[in-house]
Amino acid sequence: MAVYDVIVVGGGINGAGIAADAAGRGLNTALFEANDFASATSSSSSKLIHGGLRYLEHYEFRLVAEALAEREILLNKARHITRPMRFRLPHRPYLRSRLMISAGLFLYDRLAKRKALGKSTRVDLAASGLFIDAIKTGFEYSDCWVDDARLVIANIQAAQRKKAQVHNYCEVTQVKVIDGLWQVSLFDKRLQKARVEHAKVLINAAGPWAEQFIEQKAQRTSPHQIRLVRGSHFIVPKLYEGDEAYILQHHDKRIVFVIPYLNQYSMVGTTDVEHTADPSQCSMSDEERDYLLEVVNAHFAKPVRAEAIISSFSGVRPLCSDDAEQPQRVTRDYTLSLQTHQGAPILSIFGGKLTTYRKLAEAALAKLAPFFPTMGGTWTDKAFLPGGDIVSLSSWKSQLKNQFPWLPTALLERYATLYGSEAALILAGARCVADLGEEIAPDLYQRELDHLIHNEFVYHASDVLERRTKLGLGYTNDQIATVDRYLQHHCSCNFAYQK
Ligand SMILES: Cc1cc2nc3c(=O)[nH]c(=O)nc-3n(C[C@H](O)[C@H](O)[C@H](O)COP(=O)(O)OP(=O)(O)OC[C@H]3O[C@@H](n4cnc5c(N)ncnc54)[C@H](O)[C@@H]3O)c2cc1C
């Protein structure tokens, strides 16, 4: 009987990060994800690698310092899917005083080392003409943007390249301990087949389902409760030119981001609403939409109407429950809980942020060290993620332009920013657009789809169009169906997709 050292349940950012770290330290690792990788919270985030300026107000200094330090590490590890971003905070003196914001930014600039990221400054906003007359000045500081779903896939690929077994559409249906080992029952949705695997240690990285997983699948009492807090974003045609994001303050003291998205859109979010339904059933309510519109329209001179919304998405933050009354005050920090059942360890992850996934993985591995005394040490801080081993995104684009002068600019931009150095795999040997194969849907050629099938574990149109790329945002239902048909034909995928 084959026995893994570690089985990870859940292929969001935390599961993917832990699997990559564990495999790189020589542990025999497997990861199983019930749906697509990153199909839950990890593709519904604000897509920021940030310290979280507002968490300073909640005195979360440890979390903020750790998150700030991660910014430059992740900018280096994943140079294709991350980028520095300047954030502008219009000053509303009746909400937060100048002194208070200046003090917060002073700390923000100094809590961690900065090399690539500029320091904070004051900005004149009156000249831009973007805002209502009452807004004349503001503050500007640095954080980073990341393609969240692709950060997950890059970690899944990293795990696989370090010899981990990684499977999406494979649900863990039950776990029990037999003779000191975890017996993990799985249902493979692609093959419509049940199977059983064994491991010395189980990692519960089921995110919003972490508590439910312990109670229902392991039939044990969970050491912590999860509090589900829904956050929604909407997407509108871009509200302004420029690469900077805006951070807007509401009178309830919450903040809302307006972030440039995919060159032609602005992404507006997020909300903080208690979520009591199934985590997989979440979408933006009319109240959330109106709340976000209210904040935007209290700042921007040109009103944004509900009819302008092209699309929206929602996710639930799996926060470790504490005594905070308001959802926005619940800690964003993570808690790792190690339990043993009949001698077999299970490590459960509660809470966390995309930004701190790598540190969370290191903390998880530190907890496992006593069970694997010969495992390797920390390694992920300096290692590139797949696709990230380029000098810089701009030099990589120039290199691609020289090598493939016939490649349309939009396609070159897309390949470089999604796949980084792995764009070379899609383009290898091609000498003209026709060499990329049939155009299955606008801008989506056979070569790219085949790359996604062979290297990025896609089975459904939504895997390709919502997570590996965001092409679906501009597609008609017929175009989406064409992509789905191609996938069904080429990856013998005949199971219905259920989110
Ligand atoms: C609206 C919003 C905005 C956010 N913005 C930011 C941000 O800008 N920056 C930041 O740093 N963080 C942000 N976060 C937080 C961040 O997105 C989350 O902390 C992170 O994605 C959680 O990842 P996870 O792996 O724990 O959970 P998930 O991504 O939800 O992954 C858990 C996975 O486990 C799988 N699973 C569950 N049960 C089983 C089972 N039985 N078998 C197999 N698989 C199973 C699920 O299908 C799921 O894919 C935001 C969160 C939200 C909701």
Coordinates of C-alpha atoms and ligand atoms in Angstrom, one line a residue:
M1 CA 0.0 0.0 0.0
A2 CA 1.4 3.4 -1.0
V3 CA 1.4 5.9 1.8
Y4 CA 1.9 9.7 1.3
D5 CA 3.7 11.7 3.9
V6 CA 1.1 14.4 3.5
I7 CA -2.3 14.7 1.9
V8 CA -3.6 18.3 1.5
V9 CA -7.4 18.8 1.2
G10 CA -8.3 21.9 -0.8
G11 CA -6.6 23.6 -3.8
G12 CA -7.1 27.3 -2.9
I13 CA -4.0 29.4 -2.3
N14 CA -3.3 27.9 1.2
G15 CA -3.5 24.3 0.1
A16 CA -1.5 25.0 -3.1
G17 CA 1.2 26.9 -1.1
I18 CA 1.5 24.2 1.5
A19 CA 1.7 21.4 -1.1
A20 CA 4.4 23.2 -3.0
D21 CA 6.4 23.9 0.1
A22 CA 6.0 20.4 1.4
A23 CA 7.0 18.7 -1.9
G24 CA 10.0 21.0 -2.2
R25 CA 11.2 19.8 1.2
G26 CA 11.1 16.2 0.0
L27 CA 7.8 15.1 1.5
N28 CA 5.8 12.7 -0.6
T29 CA 2.8 14.9 -1.1
A30 CA -0.7 14.8 -2.7
L31 CA -3.3 17.5 -3.0
F32 CA -7.0 17.0 -3.8
E33 CA -9.4 19.7 -4.8
A34 CA -13.2 19.1 -5.0
N35 CA -13.7 21.4 -7.9
D36 CA -11.3 23.5 -10.0
F37 CA -8.2 24.9 -8.3
A38 CA -8.9 28.4 -7.0
S39 CA -12.6 28.0 -7.8
A40 CA -13.6 29.3 -4.3
T41 CA -12.3 32.3 -2.3
S42 CA -8.9 32.3 -4.0
S43 CA -10.3 33.6 -7.3
S44 CA -12.8 36.1 -5.7
S45 CA -10.4 38.3 -3.9
S46 CA -9.5 42.0 -4.5
K47 CA -6.3 40.6 -6.0
L48 CA -4.0 42.7 -3.8
I49 CA -0.7 41.8 -2.2
H50 CA -1.0 44.3 0.6
G51 CA -0.2 45.0 4.2
G52 CA -3.8 46.2 4.6
L53 CA -3.5 49.9 5.7
R54 CA -6.8 49.7 7.6
Y55 CA -5.7 46.7 9.7
L56 CA -3.4 49.2 11.5
E57 CA -6.5 50.7 12.9
H58 CA -7.3 47.3 14.5
Y59 CA -3.7 47.1 15.9
E60 CA -2.9 44.1 13.7
F61 CA 0.8 45.0 13.6
R62 CA 2.1 41.5 13.3
L63 CA -0.1 40.6 10.4
V64 CA 0.6 44.0 8.6
A65 CA 4.3 43.7 9.0
E66 CA 4.4 40.1 7.7
A67 CA 2.1 41.0 4.8
L68 CA 4.2 44.1 3.9
A69 CA 7.4 42.1 3.8
E70 CA 5.8 39.5 1.5
R71 CA 5.1 42.1 -1.1
E72 CA 8.6 42.3 -2.4
I73 CA 9.2 38.5 -2.1
L74 CA 6.1 37.8 -4.2
L75 CA 7.0 40.5 -6.7
N76 CA 10.2 38.6 -7.3
K77 CA 8.8 35.1 -7.2
A78 CA 6.1 35.7 -9.7
R79 CA 7.2 38.6 -11.9
H80 CA 4.6 37.9 -14.6
I81 CA 1.4 37.9 -12.5
T82 CA 2.3 40.5 -9.9
R83 CA 3.0 44.2 -10.2
P84 CA 3.5 47.2 -7.9
M85 CA 0.5 49.5 -7.8
R86 CA 0.1 53.0 -6.4
F87 CA -3.0 53.6 -4.2
R88 CA -4.5 57.1 -3.8
L89 CA -6.6 57.8 -0.8
P90 CA -8.8 60.9 -1.2
H91 CA -8.7 62.9 2.0
R92 CA -12.1 63.1 3.8
P93 CA -11.2 65.1 7.0
Y94 CA -14.4 64.2 8.8
L95 CA -13.7 60.5 8.5
R96 CA -9.9 60.3 9.3
S97 CA -7.7 63.2 10.2
R98 CA -4.6 64.1 8.2
L99 CA -2.5 63.4 11.2
M100 CA -4.0 59.9 11.6
I101 CA -3.5 59.0 8.0
S102 CA 0.1 60.4 7.9
A103 CA 1.0 58.4 11.0
G104 CA -0.5 55.2 9.5
L105 CA 1.4 55.7 6.2
F106 CA 4.6 56.5 8.2
L107 CA 4.3 53.1 9.8
Y108 CA 3.2 51.4 6.6
D109 CA 6.4 52.7 4.9
R110 CA 8.6 51.5 7.7
L111 CA 7.2 48.2 9.0
A112 CA 9.0 46.2 6.3
K113 CA 11.9 46.8 4.0
R114 CA 11.0 48.3 0.6
K115 CA 13.2 48.1 -2.5
A116 CA 10.9 48.0 -5.5
L117 CA 8.1 49.9 -3.9
G118 CA 8.0 53.7 -3.6
K119 CA 7.2 55.5 -0.3
S120 CA 4.0 57.4 0.4
T121 CA 3.4 61.0 -0.6
R122 CA 0.7 63.7 -0.6
V123 CA -1.1 64.2 -3.9
D124 CA -3.2 67.0 -5.4
L125 CA -6.4 65.5 -6.7
A126 CA -8.2 68.7 -7.6
A127 CA -6.4 69.0 -10.9
S128 CA -7.5 65.5 -12.1
G129 CA -11.1 66.6 -12.5
L130 CA -12.1 63.1 -11.5
F131 CA -13.6 63.9 -8.1
I132 CA -16.4 66.0 -6.6
D133 CA -15.3 69.5 -5.7
A134 CA -15.0 68.8 -2.0
I135 CA -12.1 66.4 -2.7
K136 CA -8.9 68.4 -3.3
T137 CA -6.0 66.4 -1.9
G138 CA -5.1 62.9 -0.9
F139 CA -2.3 60.5 0.0
E140 CA -0.5 58.0 -2.2
Y141 CA 1.2 54.8 -1.2
S142 CA 2.5 51.5 -2.7
D143 CA 1.1 48.0 -2.6
C144 CA 0.9 45.3 -5.3
W145 CA -1.6 43.6 -7.6
V146 CA -1.7 39.9 -8.3
D147 CA -3.7 37.6 -10.5
D148 CA -5.1 35.5 -7.6
A149 CA -6.2 32.4 -9.6
R150 CA -3.0 32.3 -11.5
L151 CA -1.0 32.5 -8.2
V152 CA -2.8 29.4 -7.1
I153 CA -2.1 27.6 -10.4
A154 CA 1.6 28.6 -10.3
N155 CA 1.8 27.0 -6.8
I156 CA 0.0 23.9 -8.0
Q157 CA 2.5 23.6 -10.9
A158 CA 5.4 24.2 -8.5
A159 CA 4.1 21.3 -6.3
Q160 CA 3.7 19.0 -9.3
R161 CA 7.2 19.8 -10.5
K162 CA 8.5 18.9 -7.1
K163 CA 6.8 15.5 -7.6
A164 CA 3.5 16.1 -5.7
Q165 CA 0.4 14.4 -7.0
V166 CA -2.2 17.2 -7.6
H167 CA -5.8 16.6 -8.7
N168 CA -8.7 19.0 -9.2
Y169 CA -12.3 17.7 -9.4
C170 CA -11.4 15.1 -6.7
E171 CA -13.5 15.5 -3.6
V172 CA -12.4 14.1 -0.2
T173 CA -15.6 12.5 1.0
Q174 CA -14.4 10.9 4.3
V175 CA -11.3 10.5 6.4
K176 CA -10.6 8.1 9.2
V177 CA -7.6 6.8 11.0
I178 CA -6.7 3.1 10.6
D179 CA -3.5 1.7 12.2
G180 CA -2.2 5.2 12.8
L181 CA -2.6 6.3 9.2
W182 CA -5.2 8.5 7.6
Q183 CA -7.4 6.6 5.2
V184 CA -8.7 9.3 2.7
S185 CA -11.8 8.4 0.6
L186 CA -12.0 10.4 -2.6
F187 CA -14.6 10.8 -5.4
D188 CA -13.0 11.6 -8.7
K189 CA -15.6 13.6 -10.6
R190 CA -13.9 13.3 -13.9
L191 CA -13.7 9.5 -13.8
Q192 CA -16.9 9.2 -11.8
K193 CA -15.0 6.8 -9.6
A194 CA -14.3 6.5 -5.8
R195 CA -10.9 5.6 -4.5
V196 CA -8.9 5.5 -1.3
E197 CA -5.5 7.0 -0.5
H198 CA -3.4 6.9 2.7
A199 CA -1.2 9.5 4.4
K200 CA 0.7 9.9 7.6
V201 CA -0.5 13.5 8.0
L202 CA -3.6 15.3 6.8
I203 CA -3.8 19.0 6.0
N204 CA -7.2 20.5 6.1
A205 CA -7.0 23.6 3.8
A206 CA -10.6 23.5 2.9
G207 CA -11.0 27.3 3.5
P208 CA -14.6 28.2 4.1
W209 CA -15.3 24.5 4.6
A210 CA -12.5 23.9 7.1
E211 CA -14.8 23.6 10.1
Q212 CA -17.4 21.6 8.3
F213 CA -14.6 19.3 7.0
I214 CA -13.5 18.4 10.5
E215 CA -17.0 17.9 11.8
Q216 CA -18.5 16.1 8.9
K217 CA -15.7 14.3 7.0
A218 CA -13.5 13.5 10.0
Q219 CA -16.3 13.4 12.5
R220 CA -14.4 15.3 15.1
T221 CA -15.0 18.5 17.0
S222 CA -13.4 21.5 15.3
P223 CA -11.0 23.4 17.5
H224 CA -12.2 26.7 16.0
Q225 CA -15.2 28.1 14.4
I226 CA -15.1 29.8 11.0
R227 CA -17.0 33.0 10.5
L228 CA -18.0 33.5 6.8
V229 CA -17.8 37.1 5.6
R230 CA -18.9 37.7 2.1
G231 CA -17.2 40.2 -0.1
S232 CA -18.4 41.3 -3.5
H233 CA -16.9 43.3 -6.4
F234 CA -18.3 44.6 -9.6
I235 CA -16.7 45.4 -12.9
V236 CA -17.5 48.5 -15.0
P237 CA -15.9 50.1 -18.1
K238 CA -12.8 51.9 -16.8
L239 CA -13.6 55.0 -14.7
Y240 CA -10.4 56.8 -15.5
E241 CA -7.1 56.5 -17.4
G242 CA -4.0 55.6 -15.4
D243 CA -2.5 52.6 -13.6
E244 CA -3.2 53.8 -10.0
A245 CA -5.9 52.4 -7.8
Y246 CA -8.2 54.5 -5.5
I247 CA -9.0 53.7 -1.9
L248 CA -12.3 55.3 -1.0
Q249 CA -13.6 55.8 2.6
H250 CA -17.3 55.3 3.5
H251 CA -18.8 57.0 6.5
D252 CA -19.1 53.6 8.2
K253 CA -15.3 53.7 8.3
R254 CA -15.0 50.9 5.8
I255 CA -12.9 51.4 2.6
V256 CA -13.7 50.4 -1.0
F257 CA -11.1 49.9 -3.7
V258 CA -11.4 51.0 -7.3
I259 CA -8.7 49.1 -9.2
P260 CA -7.7 49.1 -12.9
Y261 CA -8.6 45.7 -14.3
L262 CA -7.6 44.1 -17.6
N263 CA -6.8 47.4 -19.3
Q264 CA -10.4 48.3 -20.1
Y265 CA -12.2 47.9 -16.9
S266 CA -12.4 49.2 -13.3
M267 CA -13.0 46.7 -10.5
V268 CA -14.9 48.1 -7.5
G269 CA -15.1 46.3 -4.1
T270 CA -15.4 45.0 -1.6
T271 CA -18.2 44.6 0.9
D272 CA -18.1 42.8 4.3
V273 CA -21.4 41.0 4.9
E274 CA -22.1 38.1 7.3
H275 CA -22.7 35.0 5.1
T276 CA -24.8 32.2 6.6
A277 CA -25.6 30.1 3.4
D278 CA -23.5 27.4 1.8
P279 CA -20.1 29.1 0.9
S280 CA -20.4 28.0 -2.7
Q281 CA -23.7 29.9 -3.0
C282 CA -22.6 33.5 -3.0
S283 CA -23.3 36.3 -5.3
M284 CA -23.5 40.1 -4.9
S285 CA -26.9 41.2 -3.4
D286 CA -28.6 44.4 -4.6
E287 CA -27.7 46.0 -1.2
E288 CA -24.0 45.3 -1.7
R289 CA -24.2 46.7 -5.3
D290 CA -26.0 49.8 -4.0
Y291 CA -23.4 50.2 -1.2
L292 CA -20.5 50.1 -3.6
L293 CA -22.2 52.5 -6.0
E294 CA -22.9 54.9 -3.1
V295 CA -19.3 55.0 -2.1
V296 CA -18.0 55.5 -5.7
N297 CA -20.6 58.2 -6.4
A298 CA -19.8 60.0 -3.2
H299 CA -16.3 60.5 -4.6
F300 CA -16.2 60.5 -8.5
A301 CA -17.7 63.5 -10.2
K302 CA -19.2 61.4 -13.0
P303 CA -21.8 59.2 -11.5
V304 CA -21.7 55.4 -12.1
R305 CA -25.1 53.7 -12.6
A306 CA -26.1 50.1 -11.9
E307 CA -26.7 49.6 -15.7
A308 CA -22.9 50.1 -16.3
I309 CA -22.0 47.0 -14.3
I310 CA -20.7 44.3 -16.7
S311 CA -20.1 41.6 -14.2
S312 CA -19.7 40.9 -10.5
F313 CA -18.2 38.2 -8.3
S314 CA -18.4 37.3 -4.7
G315 CA -16.4 35.2 -2.3
V316 CA -16.5 34.4 1.4
R317 CA -13.6 35.1 3.6
P318 CA -13.1 32.1 5.9
L319 CA -12.2 34.1 9.0
C320 CA -11.4 32.5 12.3
S321 CA -14.3 33.5 14.6
D322 CA -13.5 35.9 17.4
D323 CA -15.6 38.2 19.5
A324 CA -15.7 41.2 17.1
E325 CA -19.2 42.4 16.4
Q326 CA -18.7 43.9 13.0
P327 CA -17.6 41.6 10.1
Q328 CA -14.9 44.1 9.0
R329 CA -13.3 43.9 12.5
V330 CA -12.8 40.1 12.5
T331 CA -9.1 39.4 12.3
R332 CA -7.6 38.6 8.9
D333 CA -4.7 36.8 10.6
Y334 CA -4.5 33.0 10.4
T335 CA -4.6 30.2 13.0
L336 CA -3.1 26.8 12.5
S337 CA -4.4 24.0 14.7
L338 CA -2.7 20.7 15.0
Q339 CA -4.7 17.8 16.5
T340 CA -4.0 14.1 16.6
H341 CA -6.6 11.4 16.2
Q342 CA -5.6 8.0 17.3
G343 CA -1.9 9.0 16.8
A344 CA -2.5 10.5 13.3
P345 CA -1.9 14.3 13.0
I346 CA -4.3 16.6 11.2
L347 CA -3.4 20.2 10.7
S348 CA -6.3 22.6 10.0
I349 CA -5.9 26.1 8.5
F350 CA -8.3 28.8 9.7
G351 CA -8.4 32.3 8.1
G352 CA -5.5 33.9 6.3
K353 CA -4.9 36.2 3.4
L354 CA -3.7 35.6 -0.2
T355 CA -0.7 37.9 0.6
T356 CA 0.6 35.7 3.5
Y357 CA 0.0 32.3 1.9
R358 CA 3.8 31.6 1.7
K359 CA 4.4 32.5 5.3
L360 CA 1.4 30.4 6.3
A361 CA 2.8 27.5 4.4
E362 CA 6.1 27.8 6.2
A363 CA 4.3 28.0 9.5
A364 CA 2.3 24.9 8.6
L365 CA 5.5 23.0 7.7
A366 CA 7.1 24.1 11.0
K367 CA 4.2 22.4 12.8
L368 CA 4.9 19.2 10.9
A369 CA 8.6 19.2 11.5
P370 CA 8.4 16.8 14.6
F371 CA 6.8 14.2 12.4
F372 CA 9.4 14.5 9.6
P373 CA 12.7 15.1 11.3
T374 CA 14.7 14.7 8.0
M375 CA 12.6 17.0 5.9
G376 CA 14.3 20.0 4.2
G377 CA 14.3 23.6 5.4
T378 CA 12.6 26.7 4.1
W379 CA 13.2 27.4 0.5
T380 CA 10.3 29.2 -1.1
D381 CA 11.4 32.8 -0.4
K382 CA 13.9 32.9 -3.2
A383 CA 12.5 30.3 -5.6
F384 CA 10.6 31.4 -8.7
L385 CA 7.1 30.2 -9.3
P386 CA 6.6 28.5 -12.8
G387 CA 6.5 31.3 -15.4
G388 CA 8.1 33.8 -13.0
D389 CA 11.7 33.3 -13.9
I390 CA 12.0 36.4 -16.2
V391 CA 14.2 39.4 -15.6
S392 CA 11.2 41.7 -15.7
L393 CA 7.9 41.7 -17.4
S394 CA 8.9 44.6 -19.8
S395 CA 12.1 42.9 -20.8
W396 CA 10.3 39.6 -21.4
K397 CA 7.7 41.4 -23.6
S398 CA 10.5 43.0 -25.7
Q399 CA 12.2 39.6 -26.0
L400 CA 8.9 38.0 -27.2
K401 CA 8.4 40.9 -29.6
N402 CA 11.9 40.4 -31.1
Q403 CA 11.5 36.6 -31.4
F404 CA 7.8 36.7 -32.6
P405 CA 7.5 40.0 -34.5
W406 CA 4.3 38.8 -36.2
L407 CA 2.5 38.2 -32.8
P408 CA -0.4 40.7 -32.4
T409 CA 0.4 43.1 -29.5
A410 CA -2.7 42.2 -27.5
L411 CA -1.9 38.5 -27.7
L412 CA 1.8 39.1 -26.8
E413 CA 0.6 41.2 -23.8
R414 CA -1.8 38.5 -22.7
Y415 CA 0.7 35.6 -23.1
A416 CA 3.5 37.5 -21.3
T417 CA 1.3 38.6 -18.3
L418 CA -0.5 35.3 -17.9
Y419 CA 2.2 32.7 -18.6
G420 CA 5.5 34.6 -18.1
S421 CA 8.4 32.5 -19.3
E422 CA 6.0 29.6 -20.1
A423 CA 4.6 31.7 -23.0
A424 CA 7.6 30.2 -24.8
L425 CA 5.9 26.8 -24.6
I426 CA 2.8 28.1 -26.4
L427 CA 4.8 29.9 -29.1
A428 CA 7.6 27.3 -29.7
G429 CA 8.4 27.0 -33.4
A430 CA 5.5 29.2 -34.5
R431 CA 6.3 31.6 -37.4
C432 CA 2.9 33.2 -38.0
V433 CA -0.5 33.5 -36.4
A434 CA -1.8 30.5 -38.5
D435 CA 0.8 28.3 -36.7
L436 CA -1.2 29.0 -33.4
G437 CA -3.9 26.7 -34.8
E438 CA -7.6 27.4 -35.1
E439 CA -9.1 30.5 -33.4
I440 CA -11.6 28.6 -31.2
A441 CA -13.0 31.9 -29.8
P442 CA -11.9 35.5 -30.1
D443 CA -8.1 35.7 -29.4
L444 CA -8.1 32.1 -28.1
Y445 CA -6.1 29.8 -30.4
Q446 CA -5.8 26.1 -30.2
R447 CA -2.1 26.2 -29.1
E448 CA -3.1 28.2 -25.9
L449 CA -6.0 25.9 -25.1
D450 CA -3.8 22.8 -25.7
H451 CA -1.2 24.3 -23.4
L452 CA -3.9 24.8 -20.7
I453 CA -5.1 21.2 -21.1
H454 CA -1.7 19.7 -20.9
N455 CA 0.0 22.0 -18.3
E456 CA -2.7 23.7 -16.3
F457 CA -5.3 21.0 -15.5
V458 CA -8.3 22.6 -17.3
Y459 CA -11.5 20.6 -18.1
H460 CA -14.3 23.1 -18.3
A461 CA -14.8 26.4 -20.1
S462 CA -15.0 28.2 -16.7
D463 CA -11.5 26.8 -15.8
V464 CA -10.1 28.5 -18.9
L465 CA -12.3 31.6 -19.2
E466 CA -12.7 32.6 -15.5
R467 CA -9.5 31.5 -13.8
R468 CA -6.6 30.6 -16.1
T469 CA -7.5 33.6 -18.3
K470 CA -10.3 36.2 -17.9
L471 CA -11.4 35.9 -21.5
G472 CA -14.9 35.0 -20.6
L473 CA -15.7 38.6 -19.5
G474 CA -16.0 39.6 -23.2
Y475 CA -17.5 36.3 -24.6
T476 CA -21.0 35.5 -25.7
N477 CA -22.7 32.3 -24.4
D478 CA -22.2 30.7 -27.9
Q479 CA -18.4 31.4 -27.7
I480 CA -18.3 29.9 -24.2
A481 CA -20.1 26.9 -25.4
T482 CA -17.6 26.5 -28.3
V483 CA -14.7 26.5 -25.8
D484 CA -16.6 23.9 -23.7
R485 CA -17.1 21.7 -26.7
Y486 CA -13.4 21.8 -27.6
L487 CA -12.5 20.8 -24.0
Q488 CA -15.0 18.0 -23.9
H489 CA -13.6 16.6 -27.1
H490 CA -9.9 17.0 -26.1
C491 CA -9.8 16.1 -22.5
S492 CA -12.5 13.4 -22.4
C493 CA -14.4 15.5 -20.0
N494 CA -18.0 14.6 -19.8
F495 CA -19.0 15.4 -16.3
A496 CA -21.2 18.3 -15.4
Y497 CA -19.5 21.3 -13.7
Q498 CA -20.9 22.2 -10.3
K499 CA -19.5 25.2 -8.4
Ligands
LIG1 C1 -13.9 39.5 -1.2 C2 -12.5 39.1 -0.8 C3 -11.4 39.9 -1.0 C4 -10.2 39.5 -0.6 N1 -9.1 40.2 -1.0 C5 -7.9 39.9 -0.6 C6 -6.8 40.6 -1.1 O1 -6.9 41.6 -1.9 N2 -5.6 40.2 -0.7 C7 -5.4 39.2 0.2 O2 -4.2 39.0 0.6 N3 -6.4 38.4 0.6 C8 -7.6 38.7 0.2 N4 -8.7 38.0 0.5 C9 -8.5 36.8 1.3 C10 -8.0 35.6 0.5 O3 -8.7 35.6 -0.7 C11 -8.3 34.3 1.2 O4 -7.7 34.3 2.5 C12 -7.8 33.1 0.5 O5 -8.1 33.0 -0.8 C13 -8.3 31.8 1.2 O6 -7.7 30.7 0.6 P1 -8.0 29.2 1.0 O7 -7.1 28.3 0.3 O8 -8.0 29.1 2.5 O9 -9.5 29.0 0.7 P2 -10.2 28.7 -0.8 O10 -9.6 29.4 -1.9 O11 -11.7 28.9 -0.6 O12 -9.8 27.2 -1.0 C14 -10.4 26.1 -0.3 C15 -10.7 25.0 -1.2 O13 -11.0 23.8 -0.5 C16 -11.8 23.0 -1.4 N5 -12.5 22.0 -0.6 C17 -13.4 22.2 0.4 N6 -13.8 21.0 0.9 C18 -13.1 20.0 0.2 C19 -13.1 18.6 0.2 N7 -13.9 17.9 1.0 N8 -12.3 17.9 -0.7 C20 -11.5 18.6 -1.6 N9 -11.5 19.9 -1.6 C21 -12.3 20.6 -0.8 C22 -12.7 24.0 -2.0 O14 -13.4 23.6 -3.2 C23 -11.8 25.2 -2.2 O15 -11.4 25.3 -3.5 C24 -10.0 38.3 0.1 C25 -11.1 37.5 0.4 C26 -12.3 37.8 -0.1 C27 -13.5 36.9 0.1

